[in-house]
Short mmCIF file of C-alpha atoms and ligand atoms in Angstrom, two decimals:
data_model
loop_
_atom_site.label_atom_id
_atom_site.label_comp_id
_atom_site.label_asym_id
_atom_site.label_seq_id
_atom_site.Cartn_x
_atom_site.Cartn_y
_atom_site.Cartn_z
CA MET Z 1284 159.58 -39.04 133.08
CA ARG Z 1285 161.05 -40.07 129.81
CA PHE Z 1286 158.59 -39.44 127.04
CA SER Z 1287 158.61 -41.01 123.64
CA ASN Z 1288 156.17 -40.12 120.90
CA SER Z 1289 155.74 -43.03 118.58
CA TYR Z 1290 152.17 -42.02 117.60
CA VAL Z 1291 153.49 -38.59 116.42
CA GLY Z 1292 155.76 -40.59 114.08
CA LEU Z 1293 152.76 -41.84 112.14
CA GLY Z 1294 152.36 -38.48 110.42
CA GLU Z 1295 150.25 -35.41 110.55
CA VAL Z 1296 147.06 -37.04 109.18
CA PHE Z 1297 146.72 -38.89 112.50
CA TYR Z 1298 146.48 -35.83 114.74
CA GLU Z 1299 146.77 -32.14 115.21
CA ARG Z 1300 149.83 -30.75 117.05
CA ILE Z 1301 148.44 -28.60 119.77
CA ARG Z 1302 149.34 -27.64 123.30
CA PRO Z 1303 146.95 -27.72 126.30
CA THR Z 1304 145.39 -24.34 127.10
CA PRO Z 1305 146.94 -23.19 130.42
CA VAL Z 1306 144.65 -22.82 133.41
CA ARG Z 1307 144.60 -20.16 136.10
CA ASP Z 1308 145.35 -21.94 139.34
CA PRO Z 1309 146.14 -25.63 139.07
CA GLN Z 1310 146.02 -27.62 142.32
CA LEU Z 1311 146.74 -31.30 142.69
CA PHE Z 1312 143.50 -32.88 143.90
CA LEU Z 1313 143.90 -36.65 143.61
CA TRP Z 1314 147.11 -38.47 143.04
CA ASN Z 1315 147.50 -42.21 142.23
CA SER Z 1316 150.82 -42.98 143.91
CA SER Z 1317 150.94 -46.67 143.11
CA LEU Z 1318 150.44 -45.95 139.39
CA ALA Z 1319 153.10 -43.17 139.66
CA GLU Z 1320 155.42 -45.73 141.14
CA GLN Z 1321 154.73 -48.16 138.27
CA LEU Z 1322 155.35 -45.37 135.73
CA MET Z 1323 158.61 -44.56 137.49
CA ILE Z 1324 157.75 -40.86 137.84
CA PRO Z 1325 160.97 -39.35 139.24
CA ASP Z 1326 161.13 -38.46 142.94
CA GLU Z 1327 161.86 -34.75 142.35
CA LEU Z 1328 158.53 -34.52 140.43
CA LYS Z 1329 156.59 -36.84 142.65
CA ASN Z 1330 157.53 -34.94 145.82
CA ASP Z 1331 156.64 -31.55 144.39
CA SER Z 1332 152.89 -31.07 144.36
CA VAL Z 1333 153.19 -27.66 142.65
CA ALA Z 1334 155.25 -29.21 139.83
CA LEU Z 1335 152.75 -32.10 139.55
CA ALA Z 1336 149.82 -29.71 139.30
CA GLN Z 1337 151.69 -27.73 136.62
CA ALA Z 1338 152.56 -30.84 134.69
CA PHE Z 1339 149.22 -32.60 134.89
CA SER Z 1340 147.11 -29.50 134.16
CA GLY Z 1341 148.96 -28.98 130.98
CA ASN Z 1342 150.46 -25.62 132.16
CA HIS Z 1343 153.98 -26.98 132.04
CA ILE Z 1344 154.92 -29.32 129.18
CA LEU Z 1345 157.36 -31.95 130.57
CA PRO Z 1346 160.60 -32.34 128.59
CA GLY Z 1347 160.30 -34.73 125.66
CA SER Z 1348 156.47 -34.49 125.44
CA GLU Z 1349 154.99 -33.53 122.08
CA PRO Z 1350 151.28 -32.86 122.78
CA ILE Z 1351 148.81 -33.86 120.09
CA ALA Z 1352 145.04 -34.26 119.72
CA THR Z 1353 144.30 -37.40 117.85
CA VAL Z 1354 141.70 -37.80 115.13
CA TYR Z 1355 139.06 -40.56 114.93
CA ALA Z 1356 135.62 -41.19 113.66
CA GLY Z 1357 132.88 -43.38 115.23
CA HIS Z 1358 129.40 -44.76 115.31
CA GLN Z 1359 127.55 -42.91 117.99
CA PHE Z 1360 124.33 -44.78 118.92
CA GLY Z 1361 124.52 -46.50 115.63
CA SER Z 1362 124.96 -43.41 113.38
CA PHE Z 1363 128.29 -42.84 111.74
CA VAL Z 1364 130.12 -39.59 112.46
CA PRO Z 1365 133.02 -39.26 110.01
CA GLN Z 1366 135.13 -37.11 112.27
CA LEU Z 1367 135.23 -36.85 116.07
CA GLY Z 1368 138.73 -36.73 117.58
CA ASP Z 1369 140.13 -35.46 120.84
CA GLY Z 1370 137.97 -32.35 121.44
CA ARG Z 1371 139.14 -31.86 125.00
CA ALA Z 1372 142.15 -34.15 125.39
CA HIS Z 1373 145.83 -33.94 124.68
CA LEU Z 1374 148.12 -36.95 124.29
CA LEU Z 1375 151.35 -35.93 125.93
CA GLY Z 1376 153.29 -38.91 124.67
CA GLU Z 1377 154.13 -42.38 125.90
CA VAL Z 1378 156.25 -43.64 128.80
CA LEU Z 1379 157.65 -47.05 129.59
CA ASP Z 1380 156.80 -48.40 133.02
CA GLN Z 1381 158.97 -50.49 135.37
CA PHE Z 1382 157.97 -53.70 133.40
CA GLY Z 1383 158.89 -52.11 130.04
CA GLN Z 1384 155.32 -51.71 129.03
CA ARG Z 1385 154.37 -48.65 126.95
CA TRP Z 1386 151.61 -46.36 128.20
CA ASP Z 1387 149.94 -43.34 126.70
CA ILE Z 1388 149.77 -40.34 129.00
CA GLN Z 1389 146.74 -38.22 128.12
CA LEU Z 1390 145.27 -35.08 129.67
CA LYS Z 1391 141.42 -34.83 129.52
CA GLY Z 1392 139.80 -31.41 130.02
CA SER Z 1393 142.91 -29.65 128.98
CA GLY Z 1394 141.42 -27.20 126.44
CA ARG Z 1395 140.02 -26.85 122.98
CA THR Z 1396 141.48 -28.46 119.86
CA SER Z 1397 140.44 -28.39 116.22
CA PHE Z 1398 138.13 -31.36 117.06
CA SER Z 1399 136.19 -29.53 119.78
CA ARG Z 1400 133.28 -28.51 117.51
CA GLY Z 1401 130.95 -26.59 119.88
CA GLY Z 1402 132.60 -27.87 123.10
CA ASP Z 1403 134.69 -25.89 125.58
CA GLY Z 1404 137.48 -28.42 125.77
CA ARG Z 1405 136.98 -28.63 129.56
CA CYS Z 1406 135.88 -31.13 132.22
CA PRO Z 1407 134.14 -30.39 135.55
CA LEU Z 1408 135.69 -31.80 138.72
CA GLY Z 1409 132.82 -34.31 139.29
CA PRO Z 1410 133.31 -36.36 136.10
CA ALA Z 1411 137.11 -36.22 136.55
CA VAL Z 1412 136.76 -37.75 140.08
CA ARG Z 1413 134.26 -40.24 138.71
CA GLU Z 1414 136.72 -41.42 136.04
CA LEU Z 1415 139.49 -41.88 138.62
CA ILE Z 1416 137.30 -43.72 141.13
CA MET Z 1417 135.64 -45.98 138.53
CA SER Z 1418 138.81 -46.84 136.69
CA GLU Z 1419 140.68 -47.63 139.92
CA ALA Z 1420 137.82 -49.83 141.10
CA MET Z 1421 137.70 -51.69 137.74
CA ASN Z 1422 141.49 -52.21 137.80
CA ALA Z 1423 141.25 -53.69 141.25
CA LEU Z 1424 138.33 -55.86 140.22
CA GLY Z 1425 140.62 -57.35 137.62
CA VAL Z 1426 138.93 -55.77 134.62
CA ALA Z 1427 141.18 -54.42 131.86
CA THR Z 1428 140.89 -50.62 131.99
CA THR Z 1429 142.59 -47.32 131.32
CA ARG Z 1430 143.88 -45.89 134.60
CA SER Z 1431 143.90 -42.43 136.09
CA LEU Z 1432 147.16 -40.88 137.42
CA ALA Z 1433 145.93 -37.55 138.66
CA VAL Z 1434 143.00 -35.13 139.00
CA VAL Z 1435 144.08 -31.51 139.07
CA THR Z 1436 141.62 -28.67 139.72
CA THR Z 1437 142.07 -25.70 137.40
CA GLY Z 1438 140.85 -22.82 139.53
CA GLU Z 1439 138.50 -21.96 136.60
CA PRO Z 1440 134.78 -22.53 136.39
CA VAL Z 1441 133.19 -24.80 133.77
CA PHE Z 1442 129.73 -23.87 132.63
CA ARG Z 1443 127.24 -26.66 132.21
CA GLU Z 1444 123.66 -26.16 133.53
CA THR Z 1445 125.41 -24.36 136.38
CA SER Z 1446 128.89 -23.14 137.04
CA LEU Z 1447 131.13 -25.99 138.26
CA PRO Z 1448 134.73 -26.26 139.35
CA GLY Z 1449 136.94 -27.35 136.42
CA ALA Z 1450 139.57 -30.14 136.45
CA VAL Z 1451 141.99 -32.05 134.28
CA VAL Z 1452 142.25 -35.84 134.65
CA THR Z 1453 145.36 -37.64 133.50
CA ARG Z 1454 144.41 -40.86 131.73
CA VAL Z 1455 146.93 -43.69 131.32
CA ALA Z 1456 146.13 -46.22 128.58
CA ALA Z 1457 147.84 -49.07 126.77
CA SER Z 1458 146.95 -46.90 123.82
CA HIS Z 1459 144.12 -44.67 122.66
CA ILE Z 1460 143.61 -46.47 119.33
CA ARG Z 1461 139.88 -47.00 118.88
CA ILE Z 1462 137.71 -48.80 116.35
CA GLY Z 1463 136.87 -45.28 115.37
CA THR Z 1464 140.52 -44.50 114.50
CA PHE Z 1465 140.33 -47.26 111.87
CA GLN Z 1466 136.91 -45.96 110.68
CA PHE Z 1467 138.23 -42.47 110.16
CA PHE Z 1468 140.75 -43.62 107.50
CA ALA Z 1469 138.55 -46.36 106.08
CA ALA Z 1470 135.73 -43.90 105.51
CA GLN Z 1471 138.11 -41.65 103.59
CA GLY Z 1472 139.42 -44.52 101.52
CA ASP Z 1473 142.92 -43.62 102.73
CA LEU Z 1474 144.44 -47.11 102.42
CA PRO Z 1475 148.08 -46.14 103.03
CA SER Z 1476 147.16 -44.50 106.40
CA LEU Z 1477 144.91 -47.43 107.22
CA ASP Z 1478 147.80 -49.76 106.64
CA THR Z 1479 150.16 -47.59 108.62
CA LEU Z 1480 147.67 -47.67 111.52
CA CYS Z 1481 147.28 -51.46 111.30
CA SER Z 1482 151.02 -52.01 111.36
CA TYR Z 1483 151.37 -49.66 114.33
CA ALA Z 1484 148.54 -51.30 116.27
CA ILE Z 1485 149.83 -54.80 115.56
CA GLU Z 1486 153.37 -53.84 116.58
CA ARG Z 1487 152.12 -52.27 119.82
CA HIS Z 1488 149.43 -54.63 120.89
CA TYR Z 1489 149.78 -57.94 118.95
CA PRO Z 1490 153.52 -58.16 118.03
CA GLU Z 1491 153.17 -61.94 117.63
CA LEU Z 1492 151.21 -61.26 114.43
CA ARG Z 1493 154.00 -59.34 112.65
CA THR Z 1494 155.32 -62.44 110.89
CA GLU Z 1495 151.94 -63.58 109.72
CA GLY Z 1496 152.13 -61.99 106.30
CA GLU Z 1497 148.89 -61.32 104.40
CA ASN Z 1498 146.99 -63.40 106.96
CA GLN Z 1499 147.79 -60.90 109.72
CA TYR Z 1500 144.74 -58.64 109.20
CA VAL Z 1501 142.25 -61.49 109.76
CA LEU Z 1502 144.25 -62.68 112.77
CA PHE Z 1503 144.29 -59.09 114.04
CA ILE Z 1504 140.48 -58.95 113.87
CA ASP Z 1505 140.40 -62.28 115.64
CA LYS Z 1506 142.73 -61.12 118.44
CA VAL Z 1507 140.81 -57.84 119.04
CA ILE Z 1508 137.60 -59.90 119.22
CA GLU Z 1509 139.13 -62.21 121.71
CA ARG Z 1510 140.17 -59.35 123.96
CA GLN Z 1511 136.89 -57.58 123.65
CA ILE Z 1512 135.02 -60.74 124.53
CA HIS Z 1513 137.27 -61.16 127.55
CA LEU Z 1514 136.58 -57.50 128.53
CA VAL Z 1515 132.77 -57.57 128.14
CA VAL Z 1516 132.55 -60.93 129.98
CA ASP Z 1517 134.48 -59.34 132.81
CA TRP Z 1518 132.05 -56.36 132.75
CA MET Z 1519 129.14 -58.79 133.05
CA ARG Z 1520 130.87 -60.59 135.90
CA VAL Z 1521 131.01 -57.46 138.06
CA GLY Z 1522 127.80 -55.88 136.88
CA PHE Z 1523 129.37 -53.00 134.93
CA ILE Z 1524 127.31 -51.03 132.44
CA HIS Z 1525 129.51 -48.95 130.14
CA GLY Z 1526 126.68 -46.84 129.03
CA VAL Z 1527 128.14 -45.48 125.73
CA MET Z 1528 129.67 -48.31 123.74
CA ASN Z 1529 130.11 -46.22 120.61
CA THR Z 1530 132.82 -47.46 118.32
CA ASP Z 1531 135.04 -44.45 119.27
CA ASN Z 1532 134.88 -45.75 122.86
CA THR Z 1533 136.01 -49.24 121.91
CA THR Z 1534 139.71 -49.85 122.05
CA ILE Z 1535 142.03 -52.08 120.07
CA SER Z 1536 143.90 -52.91 123.25
CA GLY Z 1537 140.73 -54.36 124.94
CA GLU Z 1538 140.69 -51.85 127.75
CA THR Z 1539 137.66 -50.19 129.19
CA ILE Z 1540 137.77 -46.57 128.10
CA ASP Z 1541 135.58 -43.47 128.70
CA TYR Z 1542 133.89 -43.48 132.08
CA GLY Z 1543 131.24 -40.89 131.20
CA PRO Z 1544 127.81 -42.38 131.80
CA CYS Z 1545 128.91 -45.79 133.19
CA ALA Z 1546 127.21 -47.28 136.27
CA MET Z 1547 127.05 -50.51 138.23
CA MET Z 1548 123.96 -52.71 138.14
CA GLY Z 1549 122.48 -53.29 141.57
CA ILE Z 1550 119.33 -55.47 141.12
CA TYR Z 1551 119.99 -58.08 138.47
CA ASP Z 1552 118.12 -57.13 135.37
CA PRO Z 1553 119.54 -57.34 131.87
CA GLN Z 1554 117.45 -54.31 130.86
CA THR Z 1555 119.14 -52.01 133.29
CA VAL Z 1556 120.06 -48.60 131.76
CA TYR Z 1557 121.15 -45.49 133.65
CA SER Z 1558 122.38 -43.18 130.89
CA SER Z 1559 120.03 -40.25 130.47
CA ILE Z 1560 120.43 -40.19 126.62
CA ASP Z 1561 120.13 -43.98 126.05
CA THR Z 1562 116.39 -43.82 125.85
CA MET Z 1563 116.15 -46.95 123.64
CA GLY Z 1564 118.31 -49.02 125.92
CA ARG Z 1565 120.83 -49.72 123.22
CA TYR Z 1566 123.60 -49.94 125.80
CA ALA Z 1567 121.62 -51.77 128.50
CA PHE Z 1568 123.51 -54.21 130.67
CA GLY Z 1569 122.30 -57.37 128.81
CA ASN Z 1570 122.79 -55.81 125.37
CA GLN Z 1571 126.49 -55.33 125.77
CA PRO Z 1572 127.43 -58.70 124.16
CA LYS Z 1573 125.31 -57.84 121.09
CA ILE Z 1574 126.76 -54.33 120.87
CA ILE Z 1575 130.36 -55.45 121.05
CA HIS Z 1576 129.61 -57.99 118.31
CA TRP Z 1577 128.23 -55.12 116.19
CA ASN Z 1578 131.24 -52.97 116.92
CA MET Z 1579 133.58 -55.76 115.92
CA ALA Z 1580 131.77 -56.12 112.61
CA ARG Z 1581 132.32 -52.35 111.99
CA PHE Z 1582 135.97 -52.92 112.84
CA ALA Z 1583 136.28 -55.86 110.44
CA GLU Z 1584 134.70 -53.81 107.67
CA CYS Z 1585 137.39 -51.23 107.95
CA LEU Z 1586 140.07 -53.80 107.12
CA LEU Z 1587 138.28 -55.29 104.09
CA PRO Z 1588 140.31 -53.38 101.49
CA LEU Z 1589 143.55 -54.42 103.15
CA ILE Z 1590 142.54 -58.08 103.19
CA HIS Z 1591 141.69 -58.28 99.49
CA ALA Z 1592 141.24 -55.88 96.62
CA ASP Z 1593 138.13 -57.85 95.70
CA THR Z 1594 135.62 -57.08 98.38
CA ASN Z 1595 133.65 -60.30 97.97
CA LYS Z 1596 136.91 -62.32 98.56
CA ALA Z 1597 137.68 -60.12 101.56
CA VAL Z 1598 134.21 -60.59 103.01
CA ASP Z 1599 134.49 -64.37 102.57
CA ARG Z 1600 137.63 -64.29 104.76
CA ILE Z 1601 136.21 -62.29 107.64
CA GLU Z 1602 132.67 -63.56 107.58
CA PRO Z 1603 133.39 -66.73 109.61
CA VAL Z 1604 135.19 -64.76 112.27
CA ILE Z 1605 132.25 -62.41 112.71
CA ALA Z 1606 129.66 -65.18 112.43
CA GLU Z 1607 131.17 -67.24 115.18
CA PHE Z 1608 131.17 -64.31 117.59
CA PRO Z 1609 127.89 -65.09 119.37
CA ASN Z 1610 128.97 -68.71 120.18
CA ARG Z 1611 132.39 -67.65 121.19
CA PHE Z 1612 130.95 -65.02 123.53
CA GLU Z 1613 128.41 -67.39 124.96
CA THR Z 1614 131.04 -70.02 125.74
CA GLU Z 1615 133.27 -67.51 127.56
CA TYR Z 1616 130.27 -65.92 129.40
CA MET Z 1617 128.97 -69.29 130.60
CA LYS Z 1618 132.43 -70.34 131.76
CA MET Z 1619 132.64 -67.15 133.75
CA MET Z 1620 129.14 -67.56 135.25
CA GLY Z 1621 130.07 -71.12 136.06
CA LYS Z 1622 133.02 -69.90 138.04
CA LYS Z 1623 130.83 -67.40 139.89
CA LEU Z 1624 128.94 -70.50 141.00
CA GLY Z 1625 132.14 -72.40 141.86
CA LEU Z 1626 132.03 -74.74 138.84
CA THR Z 1627 135.53 -75.61 137.56
CA SER Z 1628 134.20 -77.01 134.24
CA LEU Z 1629 130.89 -76.57 132.51
CA GLU Z 1630 128.56 -79.41 131.69
CA GLU Z 1631 125.65 -78.96 129.28
CA GLU Z 1632 123.14 -79.00 132.21
CA ASP Z 1633 125.01 -76.22 133.96
CA ARG Z 1634 123.74 -73.69 131.43
CA ASN Z 1635 120.23 -74.39 132.65
CA LEU Z 1636 121.30 -73.93 136.22
CA ILE Z 1637 123.00 -70.56 135.40
CA VAL Z 1638 119.96 -69.28 133.43
CA SER Z 1639 117.52 -70.42 136.20
CA VAL Z 1640 119.59 -68.78 138.95
CA LEU Z 1641 119.82 -65.46 136.96
CA ASN Z 1642 116.08 -65.55 136.09
CA ARG Z 1643 115.39 -66.06 139.81
CA LEU Z 1644 117.48 -63.03 140.65
CA ARG Z 1645 115.66 -60.94 138.05
CA ASP Z 1646 112.19 -62.09 139.13
CA ARG Z 1647 112.78 -61.51 142.77
CA ARG Z 1648 114.70 -58.23 142.12
CA LEU Z 1649 117.78 -59.46 144.02
CA ASP Z 1650 121.04 -57.58 144.09
CA TYR Z 1651 123.62 -59.13 141.87
CA THR Z 1652 126.75 -58.48 144.01
CA VAL Z 1653 125.07 -59.27 147.35
CA THR Z 1654 123.62 -62.52 146.02
CA PHE Z 1655 126.88 -63.87 144.62
CA ASP Z 1656 128.77 -62.73 147.75
CA LEU Z 1657 126.25 -64.56 149.95
CA LEU Z 1658 126.39 -67.65 147.73
CA THR Z 1659 130.14 -67.59 148.23
CA LYS Z 1660 129.77 -67.31 151.98
CA SER Z 1661 127.00 -69.88 152.05
CA LEU Z 1662 129.56 -72.65 151.67
CA THR Z 1663 130.86 -72.02 155.17
CA SER Z 1664 128.16 -69.92 156.86
CA GLU Z 1665 124.85 -71.44 157.95
CA ALA Z 1666 123.18 -67.98 158.10
CA ALA Z 1667 124.16 -67.17 154.50
CA ALA Z 1668 123.04 -70.65 153.34
CA SER Z 1669 119.67 -70.29 154.99
CA ARG Z 1670 119.12 -66.88 153.44
CA MET Z 1671 120.17 -68.16 149.97
CA LYS Z 1672 117.85 -71.13 150.37
CA ASP Z 1673 115.02 -68.67 150.86
CA GLU Z 1674 116.02 -66.37 148.04
CA LEU Z 1675 116.83 -69.08 145.36
CA GLY Z 1676 114.31 -71.79 146.41
CA GLY Z 1677 114.95 -75.13 144.73
CA HIS Z 1678 117.83 -73.76 142.62
CA PHE Z 1679 119.96 -73.61 145.79
CA GLU Z 1680 119.69 -77.36 146.33
CA VAL Z 1681 120.32 -78.11 142.67
CA TRP Z 1682 123.44 -75.96 142.84
CA LYS Z 1683 124.68 -77.58 146.11
CA GLU Z 1684 124.17 -81.03 144.54
CA ARG Z 1685 126.06 -80.02 141.42
CA LEU Z 1686 128.91 -78.75 143.62
CA SER Z 1687 129.12 -82.00 145.53
CA GLU Z 1688 129.67 -83.87 142.20
CA GLN Z 1689 132.93 -81.99 141.84
CA HIS Z 1690 134.50 -83.73 144.82
CA MET Z 1691 136.37 -80.57 145.91
CA ILE Z 1692 136.75 -79.35 149.42
CA LEU Z 1693 134.42 -76.48 150.04
CA GLU Z 1694 137.23 -74.06 150.99
CA GLU Z 1695 138.71 -74.56 147.49
CA VAL Z 1696 135.35 -73.98 145.81
CA GLN Z 1697 134.85 -70.91 147.90
CA LYS Z 1698 138.29 -69.62 146.91
CA LEU Z 1699 137.40 -70.07 143.24
CA MET Z 1700 134.07 -68.27 143.80
CA ARG Z 1701 135.69 -65.50 145.71
CA GLN Z 1702 138.01 -64.72 142.81
CA HIS Z 1703 134.96 -64.07 140.67
CA ASN Z 1704 132.59 -62.54 143.20
CA PRO Z 1705 133.61 -59.16 144.73
CA VAL Z 1706 132.45 -58.24 148.22
CA VAL Z 1707 132.22 -54.58 147.21
CA ILE Z 1708 131.74 -52.66 143.97
CA PRO Z 1709 131.61 -48.87 143.37
CA ARG Z 1710 127.90 -48.65 143.96
CA ASN Z 1711 126.25 -45.70 142.22
CA HIS Z 1712 124.89 -44.01 145.34
CA HIS Z 1713 128.27 -44.17 147.05
CA VAL Z 1714 130.18 -42.88 143.99
CA GLU Z 1715 127.73 -39.92 143.77
CA GLU Z 1716 127.95 -39.21 147.51
CA VAL Z 1717 131.74 -39.11 147.32
CA ILE Z 1718 131.80 -36.96 144.21
CA GLN Z 1719 129.39 -34.53 145.71
CA GLU Z 1720 131.57 -34.20 148.76
CA CYS Z 1721 134.64 -33.57 146.63
CA VAL Z 1722 132.89 -30.89 144.65
CA GLU Z 1723 131.09 -29.20 147.55
CA THR Z 1724 133.95 -29.19 150.11
CA GLY Z 1725 136.93 -29.27 147.88
CA GLY Z 1726 138.27 -32.10 150.19
CA VAL Z 1727 139.39 -35.57 149.35
CA THR Z 1728 139.02 -37.40 152.67
CA SER Z 1729 135.90 -39.35 151.62
CA ALA Z 1730 137.28 -40.11 148.15
CA GLU Z 1731 140.54 -41.51 149.61
CA LYS Z 1732 138.66 -43.60 152.15
CA PHE Z 1733 136.35 -44.97 149.43
CA LEU Z 1734 139.30 -45.69 147.15
CA GLN Z 1735 141.06 -47.68 149.81
CA VAL Z 1736 138.08 -50.02 150.09
CA LEU Z 1737 137.59 -50.22 146.28
CA ARG Z 1738 141.26 -51.21 145.81
CA SER Z 1739 140.59 -54.44 147.71
CA PRO Z 1740 137.26 -55.53 146.33
CA TYR Z 1741 137.64 -59.18 147.18
CA GLU Z 1742 138.47 -58.58 150.83
CA GLU Z 1743 136.41 -57.29 153.79
CA LEU Z 1744 138.48 -54.54 155.23
CA ALA Z 1745 137.44 -52.75 158.44
CA GLN Z 1746 135.55 -50.13 156.38
CA THR Z 1747 134.22 -52.30 153.54
CA SER Z 1748 130.83 -52.77 155.23
CA GLU Z 1749 130.16 -49.00 154.86
CA TYR Z 1750 129.99 -49.39 151.12
CA GLN Z 1751 128.23 -52.69 150.59
CA ASP Z 1752 124.64 -51.61 151.05
CA PRO Z 1753 122.42 -51.58 147.95
CA PRO Z 1754 120.67 -48.30 147.34
CA SER Z 1755 117.44 -47.93 149.35
CA ASP Z 1756 115.41 -47.11 146.20
CA GLY Z 1757 117.08 -49.85 144.06
CA ASP Z 1758 118.59 -47.00 141.93
CA GLU Z 1759 115.14 -46.54 140.48
CA ASN Z 1760 115.71 -42.88 139.69
CA TYR Z 1761 119.42 -42.99 139.12
CA GLN Z 1762 120.70 -41.32 135.94
CA THR Z 1763 124.18 -40.75 134.45
CA PHE Z 1764 125.23 -38.24 131.87
CA CYS Z 1765 127.43 -38.19 128.73
CA GLY Z 1766 129.62 -35.46 127.30
CA THR Z 1767 130.23 -34.03 130.78
P1 LIG U 1052 132.60 -38.81 124.66
O1 LIG U 1052 131.17 -38.77 124.86
O2 LIG U 1052 133.42 -38.36 125.86
O3 LIG U 1052 133.12 -40.13 124.11
O4 LIG U 1052 133.01 -37.72 123.60
C1 LIG U 1052 132.50 -37.72 122.21
C2 LIG U 1052 133.22 -36.62 121.46
O5 LIG U 1052 132.87 -35.35 121.98
C3 LIG U 1052 134.72 -36.72 121.44
O6 LIG U 1052 135.17 -36.33 120.20
C4 LIG U 1052 135.11 -35.68 122.56
O7 LIG U 1052 136.41 -35.20 122.38
C5 LIG U 1052 134.04 -34.61 122.32
N1 LIG U 1052 133.78 -33.79 123.55
C6 LIG U 1052 133.19 -34.25 124.70
N2 LIG U 1052 133.11 -33.24 125.57
C7 LIG U 1052 133.76 -32.14 125.04
C8 LIG U 1052 134.00 -30.82 125.47
N3 LIG U 1052 133.67 -30.40 126.70
N4 LIG U 1052 134.68 -30.03 124.66
C9 LIG U 1052 135.02 -30.47 123.44
N5 LIG U 1052 134.82 -31.65 122.95
C10 LIG U 1052 134.15 -32.54 123.72
MG1 LIG U 1053 134.95 -40.95 123.96
#
């Protein structure tokens, strides 16, 4: 692995130089071989599980890596915290993959840093497995996300309510620059560092803006908004609830990051919340568009002093970009929902159809994934069509009529629908079952089997049917946890 450390080059105010704390007995638990292939991890390392465990626990620092813990701030549940930072993570550096794309390689659960506050710097095995499973599933679903290269057990206990096996997960990300990274420097009024960070982020993620001169900051905001809209629309497409959309968990690259309390929505209901600490439902499924709008406004605020020394003038320039967010989101969201229903273009009337269908799902407490899967199948299956007729009532006929106006062969419509409607998602009860087996038995058989299905979410493999069932209790009592 050839590391470079461009983030280190930004200067000491951006991070603390610190090595991972070695662990007693690192053992390779899960390994993402296709990602390893993409990252061109050399054979001599790849074929040596002892060396992999040493490297991806943080016990052995690979040549060229300069570990750091990055600093950032963030709004957590709406309240600003001026300093957060990697309290249990170490950025080992960056590598170029086989396509020349740069990736951050970060260990999570790798020990304390100066940003740990009261925390132990560690991660239990369960949440590490959860991050790998969920991020692999999201990637295969076609949703922009950080990836997971490895889970290594540490041979050390982690103390939460009980004693749990510890682990280190290796996160691979287009970068770890967050809205909160900008907020950290903006809150301090450190304009030179803010400017350095902007140039770096633009160079790394939006190089086409480099030549835009003084206009580039507004365009930068616009581009980040575009990617975040794309991301959250994709979340809504597959029923993903992030659970903790704090500004420190919102990236500039537009990738899903931080799989702590996330969950998948079963029964369609915009008010669905699973996170134990989200008592107000701030991060409920249907609130995600509003929250990402709010986060983008916090991001734009950070850049005000770079846009114009006169705050009023700067505000005048970003105001329209922020104000148009709801319409922009709505347009993309409706286009996506239209495709879930097989519509290649969206007429004004289609909005009513979409809203009526979704209301029907909510009122009849229908499963989101199952319903759209059956609708897809209903184009060629009498059984599926008859069930959907029952479930959707008159809306089914309206939809079929609308489809016939497109003058497309049904197989083509079905293909379009299938691209937007998975046959399987990482359902909460299956994720928990697999995690529990990993933690209790120390074995990975069930995790590997589950992953194989999740890596083809638009295809029915031999074992897919084992994971399609909605939870028997509709996830009524399901809860997820933060800061694990
Ligand atoms: P998160 O909820 O994972 O986004 O984390 C919020 C903040 O808490 C970040 O600054 C983390 O680095 C920090 N944090 C979470 N868990 C731990 C831990 N076990 N030890 C130290 N810091 C932690
Ligand atoms: Mg976080």
